Each structure stands twice: as C-alpha cells, then as structure tokens.
Amino acid sequence: MTAPQFPQNTILEDEFVLLRPLDLTDVDNLLDISLNEPETWYYSLVPANGKENLINYIQIAIKARENKTEFPFIVFDKKSGKYAGSTRFYDINLAFKTLQLGYTWYGKDFRGTGLNKHCKYLLLCFAFETLGMERVEFRADNNNERSIAAMKSIGCKVEGVLRSNMPTYQSDVRRDSIILSILKEEWFGGVKENLIKKL
C-alpha cells in the first residue's frame, strides 16, 4: 500500500456542511463569533476571541499547514448560509498513519444542531478512507464535559487521562487531558454505520 499523502486543497461537503481550507481572509467570516462569543475558547490554549487573537489563531494554523503538521478547515453551515467555526487535523504523522482531530469550535447558534456530527463524519471518512489512517485521536480538557460527550457520541473510545498534561490560557492551573480514539477497524466495524444513523 502506498504511503498516505498530505491533504492538498481538500474540500469536504455534504448537503448540510462544507469544509474548506482555512485562509487568512476568513478573519472576516469568523469575526462575529470572535467578537461576541469569547466563551467559545474557554478551554483553548490559543484563543480566537477578538480580532487580533483571531488573526493570530489563523496565522498559526496556516503556518502549521505549510509545515505539513496540521490541516485546518473553516466550517460553512449550508442550512443557515453562515460560517459556523473551524476544525482541523493536527499532529499528522503520515509514516505512522495517525493524526489527531480537534481545535474544533462553533458559534453558539450551531451547537446542538447536528452540524458537528456531519463535520466529523466527513473528516473521519477522509482520514480513514482517503488518507488511509490507522488511528484518529481526540483530546480535550478533562473538565470539558460538552466536548467529551460529543466525542463519545460519534463513537470515540476513552483511552485514559494525561494528568497535568498542559498549561491553560492565562492561568497557573494545568489541565488534565482526556484521550479518546477511533481505530480503522472500528470505523469500518460499526462506528461509521452508527454515525450515519445519527446524521
């Protein structure tokens, strides 16, 4: 089997959502959420609240894409005709056929709408079926109950908790990170089918 190739100008979509590569011009598309919903980044180490932070956030993401360690997307909600947020592949290791899926955030109007499941379905299909990944990993602050519940609902299995794993933004408190994953055989062995039923 040939080695996986790094994503190139990847666009993923279905009838509900479109994901395309994040670009610096997307500052304008995400600015409303950035200015009016700062709580969105409560658990984020790199917040995007406020225009300056949003520009920095996108610049960091684009640089990581150039370095072929991350591939960030902007999320467009087709039902509302509005940009909903962002997500990305990161810690991409093509040699080991592993990557992480995260840095996911949506404006409050798009949470609980089913948008996230459509995004995750498209991303996981691409990771396992196009890139040929063997493992997709997810991480979250162990206190972030909403994020953990969302990951479990798409079929992720909890592997454990990394204690005092990383700092938190503007705080002396270090966070514990919960680790979850989906393996290739699990994706084809039922996780994909179960996720389709929830779309």
PDB file of C-alpha atoms in Angstrom:
ATOM      1  CA  MET A   1       0.000   0.000   0.000  1.00  0.00           C
ATOM      2  CA  THR A   2       1.320   3.448  -0.867  1.00  0.00           C
ATOM      3  CA  ALA A   3       2.126   5.876   1.910  1.00  0.00           C
ATOM      4  CA  PRO A   4      -0.568   8.460   2.750  1.00  0.00           C
ATOM      5  CA  GLN A   5      -0.202  11.881   1.152  1.00  0.00           C
ATOM      6  CA  PHE A   6      -0.641  15.181   2.989  1.00  0.00           C
ATOM      7  CA  PRO A   7      -4.026  16.794   2.150  1.00  0.00           C
ATOM      8  CA  GLN A   8      -3.911  19.292  -0.725  1.00  0.00           C
ATOM      9  CA  ASN A   9      -6.632  21.954  -1.056  1.00  0.00           C
ATOM     10  CA  THR A  10      -9.096  19.474   0.397  1.00  0.00           C
ATOM     11  CA  ILE A  11     -12.799  20.376   0.333  1.00  0.00           C
ATOM     12  CA  LEU A  12     -15.273  18.117   2.124  1.00  0.00           C
ATOM     13  CA  GLU A  13     -19.032  18.545   1.893  1.00  0.00           C
ATOM     14  CA  ASP A  14     -22.471  17.032   2.060  1.00  0.00           C
ATOM     15  CA  GLU A  15     -25.915  18.603   1.835  1.00  0.00           C
ATOM     16  CA  PHE A  16     -25.575  20.227   5.285  1.00  0.00           C
ATOM     17  CA  VAL A  17     -21.989  21.407   5.631  1.00  0.00           C
ATOM     18  CA  LEU A  18     -18.899  22.403   3.659  1.00  0.00           C
ATOM     19  CA  LEU A  19     -15.353  22.305   4.996  1.00  0.00           C
ATOM     20  CA  ARG A  20     -12.601  24.036   3.033  1.00  0.00           C
ATOM     21  CA  PRO A  21      -9.021  25.067   3.849  1.00  0.00           C
ATOM     22  CA  LEU A  22      -8.835  27.931   6.369  1.00  0.00           C
ATOM     23  CA  ASP A  23      -7.420  31.130   4.877  1.00  0.00           C
ATOM     24  CA  LEU A  24      -6.374  34.487   6.318  1.00  0.00           C
ATOM     25  CA  THR A  25      -9.314  36.147   4.547  1.00  0.00           C
ATOM     26  CA  ASP A  26     -11.566  34.063   6.809  1.00  0.00           C
ATOM     27  CA  VAL A  27     -10.966  36.579   9.583  1.00  0.00           C
ATOM     28  CA  ASP A  28     -13.993  38.421   8.197  1.00  0.00           C
ATOM     29  CA  ASN A  29     -16.083  35.241   8.080  1.00  0.00           C
ATOM     30  CA  LEU A  30     -15.414  34.355  11.727  1.00  0.00           C
ATOM     31  CA  LEU A  31     -15.178  37.832  13.241  1.00  0.00           C
ATOM     32  CA  ASP A  32     -18.753  37.973  14.525  1.00  0.00           C
ATOM     33  CA  ILE A  33     -18.247  34.851  16.669  1.00  0.00           C
ATOM     34  CA  SER A  34     -14.802  36.091  17.707  1.00  0.00           C
ATOM     35  CA  LEU A  35     -16.098  39.444  18.933  1.00  0.00           C
ATOM     36  CA  ASN A  36     -19.387  38.351  20.503  1.00  0.00           C
ATOM     37  CA  GLU A  37     -18.811  34.848  21.886  1.00  0.00           C
ATOM     38  CA  PRO A  38     -15.479  34.872  23.788  1.00  0.00           C
ATOM     39  CA  GLU A  39     -16.598  31.942  25.959  1.00  0.00           C
ATOM     40  CA  THR A  40     -16.143  29.714  22.877  1.00  0.00           C
ATOM     41  CA  TRP A  41     -12.420  29.484  23.679  1.00  0.00           C
ATOM     42  CA  TYR A  42     -12.712  28.920  27.432  1.00  0.00           C
ATOM     43  CA  TYR A  43     -10.811  25.615  27.150  1.00  0.00           C
ATOM     44  CA  SER A  44      -8.472  26.680  24.343  1.00  0.00           C
ATOM     45  CA  LEU A  45      -4.759  27.296  24.784  1.00  0.00           C
ATOM     46  CA  VAL A  46      -4.798  29.554  21.708  1.00  0.00           C
ATOM     47  CA  PRO A  47      -7.968  31.664  21.919  1.00  0.00           C
ATOM     48  CA  ALA A  48      -9.505  33.443  18.936  1.00  0.00           C
ATOM     49  CA  ASN A  49     -11.608  35.955  20.839  1.00  0.00           C
ATOM     50  CA  GLY A  50     -11.202  39.485  19.464  1.00  0.00           C
ATOM     51  CA  LYS A  51      -9.889  40.392  16.024  1.00  0.00           C
ATOM     52  CA  GLU A  52      -6.196  40.412  16.965  1.00  0.00           C
ATOM     53  CA  ASN A  53      -6.413  36.971  18.565  1.00  0.00           C
ATOM     54  CA  LEU A  54      -8.413  35.638  15.609  1.00  0.00           C
ATOM     55  CA  ILE A  55      -5.777  36.831  13.125  1.00  0.00           C
ATOM     56  CA  ASN A  56      -3.055  35.227  15.266  1.00  0.00           C
ATOM     57  CA  TYR A  57      -5.051  31.987  15.551  1.00  0.00           C
ATOM     58  CA  ILE A  58      -5.488  31.711  11.776  1.00  0.00           C
ATOM     59  CA  GLN A  59      -1.862  32.656  11.062  1.00  0.00           C
ATOM     60  CA  ILE A  60      -0.619  29.923  13.419  1.00  0.00           C
ATOM     61  CA  ALA A  61      -2.933  27.393  11.739  1.00  0.00           C
ATOM     62  CA  ILE A  62      -1.780  28.337   8.234  1.00  0.00           C
ATOM     63  CA  LYS A  63       1.890  28.135   9.259  1.00  0.00           C
ATOM     64  CA  ALA A  64       1.290  24.642  10.633  1.00  0.00           C
ATOM     65  CA  ARG A  65      -0.329  23.647   7.325  1.00  0.00           C
ATOM     66  CA  GLU A  66       2.740  24.947   5.456  1.00  0.00           C
ATOM     67  CA  ASN A  67       4.878  22.806   7.780  1.00  0.00           C
ATOM     68  CA  LYS A  68       2.627  19.812   7.000  1.00  0.00           C
ATOM     69  CA  THR A  69       1.796  19.081  10.630  1.00  0.00           C
ATOM     70  CA  GLU A  70      -1.783  20.379  10.579  1.00  0.00           C
ATOM     71  CA  PHE A  71      -4.609  20.923   8.117  1.00  0.00           C
ATOM     72  CA  PRO A  72      -7.169  23.498   9.332  1.00  0.00           C
ATOM     73  CA  PHE A  73     -10.652  23.920   7.876  1.00  0.00           C
ATOM     74  CA  ILE A  74     -13.314  26.603   8.086  1.00  0.00           C
ATOM     75  CA  VAL A  75     -16.837  25.221   8.550  1.00  0.00           C
ATOM     76  CA  PHE A  76     -19.744  26.577   6.484  1.00  0.00           C
ATOM     77  CA  ASP A  77     -23.287  25.706   7.531  1.00  0.00           C
ATOM     78  CA  LYS A  78     -25.357  25.287   4.358  1.00  0.00           C
ATOM     79  CA  LYS A  79     -28.719  25.445   6.132  1.00  0.00           C
ATOM     80  CA  SER A  80     -28.158  28.936   7.508  1.00  0.00           C
ATOM     81  CA  GLY A  81     -25.750  30.093   4.802  1.00  0.00           C
ATOM     82  CA  LYS A  82     -23.289  31.180   7.502  1.00  0.00           C
ATOM     83  CA  TYR A  83     -19.786  30.295   8.619  1.00  0.00           C
ATOM     84  CA  ALA A  84     -20.025  28.258  11.802  1.00  0.00           C
ATOM     85  CA  GLY A  85     -16.465  27.829  13.096  1.00  0.00           C
ATOM     86  CA  SER A  86     -13.314  25.835  12.497  1.00  0.00           C
ATOM     87  CA  THR A  87     -11.771  22.390  12.944  1.00  0.00           C
ATOM     88  CA  ARG A  88      -8.547  20.677  11.885  1.00  0.00           C
ATOM     89  CA  PHE A  89      -6.364  17.625  11.549  1.00  0.00           C
ATOM     90  CA  TYR A  90      -3.194  18.070  13.619  1.00  0.00           C
ATOM     91  CA  ASP A  91      -0.171  16.112  14.806  1.00  0.00           C
ATOM     92  CA  ILE A  92      -0.314  14.465  11.383  1.00  0.00           C
ATOM     93  CA  ASN A  93       2.151  11.564  11.213  1.00  0.00           C
ATOM     94  CA  LEU A  94       1.942  10.036   7.744  1.00  0.00           C
ATOM     95  CA  ALA A  95       4.651   7.468   8.458  1.00  0.00           C
ATOM     96  CA  PHE A  96       2.736   6.089  11.440  1.00  0.00           C
ATOM     97  CA  LYS A  97      -0.653   6.641   9.746  1.00  0.00           C
ATOM     98  CA  THR A  98      -2.003   8.580  12.699  1.00  0.00           C
ATOM     99  CA  LEU A  99      -3.408  12.040  13.254  1.00  0.00           C
ATOM    100  CA  GLN A 100      -5.424  13.989  15.769  1.00  0.00           C
ATOM    101  CA  LEU A 101      -8.741  15.657  15.071  1.00  0.00           C
ATOM    102  CA  GLY A 102      -9.529  18.740  17.100  1.00  0.00           C
ATOM    103  CA  TYR A 103      -9.251  22.508  17.543  1.00  0.00           C
ATOM    104  CA  THR A 104     -12.987  22.301  16.883  1.00  0.00           C
ATOM    105  CA  TRP A 105     -15.228  25.200  17.786  1.00  0.00           C
ATOM    106  CA  TYR A 106     -18.561  26.515  16.615  1.00  0.00           C
ATOM    107  CA  GLY A 107     -20.587  29.613  17.333  1.00  0.00           C
ATOM    108  CA  LYS A 108     -23.428  29.065  19.802  1.00  0.00           C
ATOM    109  CA  ASP A 109     -26.083  29.068  17.059  1.00  0.00           C
ATOM    110  CA  PHE A 110     -24.509  25.958  15.538  1.00  0.00           C
ATOM    111  CA  ARG A 111     -24.070  23.841  18.670  1.00  0.00           C
ATOM    112  CA  GLY A 112     -26.516  21.010  19.145  1.00  0.00           C
ATOM    113  CA  THR A 113     -27.800  21.320  15.577  1.00  0.00           C
ATOM    114  CA  GLY A 114     -26.216  18.134  14.207  1.00  0.00           C
ATOM    115  CA  LEU A 115     -23.591  20.169  12.365  1.00  0.00           C
ATOM    116  CA  ASN A 116     -20.728  18.645  14.362  1.00  0.00           C
ATOM    117  CA  LYS A 117     -21.733  15.072  13.502  1.00  0.00           C
ATOM    118  CA  HIS A 118     -21.815  15.928   9.794  1.00  0.00           C
ATOM    119  CA  CYS A 119     -18.351  17.514  10.085  1.00  0.00           C
ATOM    120  CA  LYS A 120     -16.916  14.567  11.981  1.00  0.00           C
ATOM    121  CA  TYR A 121     -18.399  12.086   9.505  1.00  0.00           C
ATOM    122  CA  LEU A 122     -16.779  13.866   6.550  1.00  0.00           C
ATOM    123  CA  LEU A 123     -13.446  14.242   8.360  1.00  0.00           C
ATOM    124  CA  LEU A 124     -13.333  10.637   9.538  1.00  0.00           C
ATOM    125  CA  CYS A 125     -14.276   9.311   6.097  1.00  0.00           C
ATOM    126  CA  PHE A 126     -11.440  11.347   4.640  1.00  0.00           C
ATOM    127  CA  ALA A 127      -8.945  10.289   7.335  1.00  0.00           C
ATOM    128  CA  PHE A 128      -9.631   6.561   7.124  1.00  0.00           C
ATOM    129  CA  GLU A 129     -10.787   6.098   3.531  1.00  0.00           C
ATOM    130  CA  THR A 130      -8.728   8.646   1.582  1.00  0.00           C
ATOM    131  CA  LEU A 131      -5.620   9.214   3.695  1.00  0.00           C
ATOM    132  CA  GLY A 132      -5.526   5.612   4.913  1.00  0.00           C
ATOM    133  CA  MET A 133      -5.032   6.458   8.578  1.00  0.00           C
ATOM    134  CA  GLU A 134      -4.955   3.617  11.093  1.00  0.00           C
ATOM    135  CA  ARG A 135      -5.855   5.755  14.113  1.00  0.00           C
ATOM    136  CA  VAL A 136      -7.573   9.082  14.719  1.00  0.00           C
ATOM    137  CA  GLU A 137      -7.044  10.544  18.169  1.00  0.00           C
ATOM    138  CA  PHE A 138      -9.084  13.155  20.028  1.00  0.00           C
ATOM    139  CA  ARG A 139      -8.105  15.150  23.119  1.00  0.00           C
ATOM    140  CA  ALA A 140      -9.932  17.551  25.388  1.00  0.00           C
ATOM    141  CA  ASP A 141      -9.666  19.261  28.731  1.00  0.00           C
ATOM    142  CA  ASN A 142     -10.967  16.634  31.153  1.00  0.00           C
ATOM    143  CA  ASN A 143     -13.365  19.265  32.543  1.00  0.00           C
ATOM    144  CA  ASN A 144     -14.893  19.992  29.131  1.00  0.00           C
ATOM    145  CA  GLU A 145     -17.995  17.839  29.507  1.00  0.00           C
ATOM    146  CA  ARG A 146     -19.721  19.082  26.333  1.00  0.00           C
ATOM    147  CA  SER A 147     -16.723  18.226  24.151  1.00  0.00           C
ATOM    148  CA  ILE A 148     -16.228  14.807  25.751  1.00  0.00           C
ATOM    149  CA  ALA A 149     -19.917  13.927  25.320  1.00  0.00           C
ATOM    150  CA  ALA A 150     -19.747  14.961  21.650  1.00  0.00           C
ATOM    151  CA  MET A 151     -16.726  12.737  21.041  1.00  0.00           C
ATOM    152  CA  LYS A 152     -18.308   9.741  22.738  1.00  0.00           C
ATOM    153  CA  SER A 153     -21.495  10.234  20.724  1.00  0.00           C
ATOM    154  CA  ILE A 154     -19.653   9.764  17.420  1.00  0.00           C
ATOM    155  CA  GLY A 155     -18.060   6.523  18.595  1.00  0.00           C
ATOM    156  CA  CYS A 156     -14.779   7.501  20.243  1.00  0.00           C
ATOM    157  CA  LYS A 157     -13.385   5.201  22.910  1.00  0.00           C
ATOM    158  CA  VAL A 158     -11.812   6.662  26.046  1.00  0.00           C
ATOM    159  CA  GLU A 159      -8.213   5.546  26.488  1.00  0.00           C
ATOM    160  CA  GLY A 160      -7.299   7.439  29.623  1.00  0.00           C
ATOM    161  CA  VAL A 161      -6.304  10.779  31.126  1.00  0.00           C
ATOM    162  CA  LEU A 162      -2.941  12.505  30.924  1.00  0.00           C
ATOM    163  CA  ARG A 163      -2.531  14.231  34.266  1.00  0.00           C
ATOM    164  CA  SER A 164      -1.207  17.798  34.374  1.00  0.00           C
ATOM    165  CA  ASN A 165      -0.692  17.461  30.631  1.00  0.00           C
ATOM    166  CA  MET A 166      -0.515  21.110  29.568  1.00  0.00           C
ATOM    167  CA  PRO A 167      -0.959  24.696  30.754  1.00  0.00           C
ATOM    168  CA  THR A 168      -4.231  26.561  30.471  1.00  0.00           C
ATOM    169  CA  TYR A 169      -4.655  30.000  28.944  1.00  0.00           C
ATOM    170  CA  GLN A 170      -3.918  32.891  31.335  1.00  0.00           C
ATOM    171  CA  SER A 171      -3.921  30.603  34.369  1.00  0.00           C
ATOM    172  CA  ASP A 172      -1.425  28.878  36.664  1.00  0.00           C
ATOM    173  CA  VAL A 173      -3.669  25.813  36.689  1.00  0.00           C
ATOM    174  CA  ARG A 174      -2.516  22.944  34.479  1.00  0.00           C
ATOM    175  CA  ARG A 175      -5.090  20.816  32.733  1.00  0.00           C
ATOM    176  CA  ASP A 176      -5.666  17.087  32.684  1.00  0.00           C
ATOM    177  CA  SER A 177      -6.273  15.911  29.097  1.00  0.00           C
ATOM    178  CA  ILE A 178      -8.642  13.058  28.291  1.00  0.00           C
ATOM    179  CA  ILE A 179      -7.555  10.891  25.343  1.00  0.00           C
ATOM    180  CA  LEU A 180     -10.073   9.212  23.044  1.00  0.00           C
ATOM    181  CA  SER A 181      -9.651   7.492  19.690  1.00  0.00           C
ATOM    182  CA  ILE A 182     -11.185   5.615  16.796  1.00  0.00           C
ATOM    183  CA  LEU A 183      -9.205   2.888  15.036  1.00  0.00           C
ATOM    184  CA  LYS A 184      -9.533   1.985  11.357  1.00  0.00           C
ATOM    185  CA  GLU A 185     -11.043  -1.420  12.101  1.00  0.00           C
ATOM    186  CA  GLU A 186     -13.554   0.199  14.473  1.00  0.00           C
ATOM    187  CA  TRP A 187     -14.543   2.732  11.819  1.00  0.00           C
ATOM    188  CA  PHE A 188     -15.324   0.012   9.294  1.00  0.00           C
ATOM    189  CA  GLY A 189     -16.586  -2.371  12.005  1.00  0.00           C
ATOM    190  CA  GLY A 190     -19.563  -0.306  13.109  1.00  0.00           C
ATOM    191  CA  VAL A 191     -18.591   3.233  14.094  1.00  0.00           C
ATOM    192  CA  LYS A 192     -19.216   4.581  10.584  1.00  0.00           C
ATOM    193  CA  GLU A 193     -22.574   2.826  10.294  1.00  0.00           C
ATOM    194  CA  ASN A 194     -23.710   4.051  13.711  1.00  0.00           C
ATOM    195  CA  LEU A 195     -22.647   7.615  12.938  1.00  0.00           C
ATOM    196  CA  ILE A 196     -24.566   7.569   9.647  1.00  0.00           C
ATOM    197  CA  LYS A 197     -27.727   6.686  11.592  1.00  0.00           C
ATOM    198  CA  LYS A 198     -27.262   9.827  13.714  1.00  0.00           C
ATOM    199  CA  LEU A 199     -26.850  12.222  10.798  1.00  0.00           C
TER     200      LEU A 199
END
